[in-house]
Amino acid sequence: MYCNQCEQTSKGIACTVTGVCGKKPEVAALQDVLLFALKELSMYADQARQEGILDPEVNHFTVEALFSTLTNVNFDPQRFLDMVTKCVSLRENLKTKLSSSPNPLLAKNPTVAFAATLPELIKQGEEIGFLVDQKGDADLRSLQELLIYGLKGVAAYAHHALILGKENDNIYAFIHSSLAKIGNPELDLNDWLELVMQCGEINLAAMELLDAANTETFGHPVPTEVPLGHKAGKCILVSGHDLKDLKDLLEATQNSGINIYTHGEMLPAHGYPELKKYPHLYGNYGTAWQNQKKEFVDFPGPILMTTNCIQEPQENYRDNIFTAGPVGWPGIKHAPHGDFAEVIAKAKAMPGFSNDEDKGSVMVGFARNSVMGVADQIIAAVKSGDLKHIFLVGGCDGAKPGRNYFTEFVEKTPDNTAVLTLGCGKYRFYDKQLGTIGDIPRLLDIGQCNDAYSAIQIAVALSQAFECGVNDLPLSMVLSWYEQKAVSILLTLLYLGIKDIRLGPSLPAFVSPNVLDVLVKNFDLKPISTVEQDLTTILA
């Protein structure tokens, strides 16, 4: 086992015995096999596309399978065996459609016969190992790993958009062509660096596509107050990012007496008009993903995990939890998209909340339309000196020590500054009462990491209003990362030329010293230090 794709990786290097996330060595081996199979499929898909052959099933499978290898998504060995089997079937089907003269890349890389049983496939995965040679040149390896993890983030966003009927073949084409190149000895450092930057570009297209899918389906988010308590009655808790699953569940539970609560990444759902119109979408329960083991046990209804961020279910709530979409855990019941009959039956059988409880509330829904609706007030506040600086403090949350930095940072921002936030990193400070500047709240929740496109558009709009570049704005980004969607967002910010980003709580283990040096010199990317030092430097 060798896995270094998340911020929490063992000893800051790699997980080699078992995953800090709970991933077992056999699942790591199966994910390695799936990545290898996806690379082979991508080689044929890339060639097919050059011959004018497009296969929607291949495109859709690629992003879902790649998404399933993200941190905290799928831990079910049987599901990986099924995906490898399907990957081989799609590969062989593409072979029959190609011209009889394969290109040199296909000729040099004969396909592998993958095992048909779990024990054999696990053993094969252990022999194949990670897609990038760990004994090769450290900088070449670093850039290839950075590309792979960026592609995983792109695949996640493309999959979210696809569920809502939005797709873009340029995204599929880049994923296939990039995976096909992994391990190609003919590419040098400049080639890999260029591909990494292109990944940031294509991720911008994926985020724009997802933004269009969400806003066209559910409307543009509006400022909304979300209760943190609960009310008496039957209940279901929904976590993850899949707004369509939430919508389907809301429709299925209308007039049933069951209240729906969000958790973790699902909190921003309350701001979407087509979701908030359901009166039984009541409030938010719990905090970020890493706290679910201690929070889920007290929830008196079933829990539905959509898209990602599942932890090993504990015995005291194991019978109450369900997965959907790409999410999987061995032995946990899986609900097909839109079919939540078993979840609803479980809610009716469980006690629900026995009383009302008021725990206060938080505001969500400050996406780009809402923020730009008060742009004239923001601009006036900056010009008058009432608003000196804007901080974007967001990203992923996690259990590793050091993340209290982000809480302290927000708490210590001066009263004449504003804080934009997105991602589950906001759970470190989302309920802080920072006051207002005029009529504008100092803390503005843009949404989830899926809503990073909104943050980018806000920055671009402000730079246009002030007739300057984004890097000349009184705007600083202080980001926390955990998994691969955060990697793809960082690559997008670098592609856009945004500089002076502070990243923490630690830098990625897969970035070599030389690659980091390039990022520092070209983009002034820097690790977080202390709150006092960083605030002093930024505001100087």
Coordinates of N, CA, C and O in Angstrom, one line a residue, residues 250 281 348:
L250 N -36.5 15.1 -0.7 CA -37.5 16.0 -0.3 C -38.8 15.8 -1.0 O -39.9 15.9 -0.3
L281 N -37.5 20.8 4.9 CA -36.0 21.0 5.0 C -35.7 21.9 6.1 O -35.8 23.1 5.9
K348 N -39.4 6.2 9.6 CA -40.7 6.0 10.2 C -40.6 5.0 11.4 O -41.3 5.1 12.3

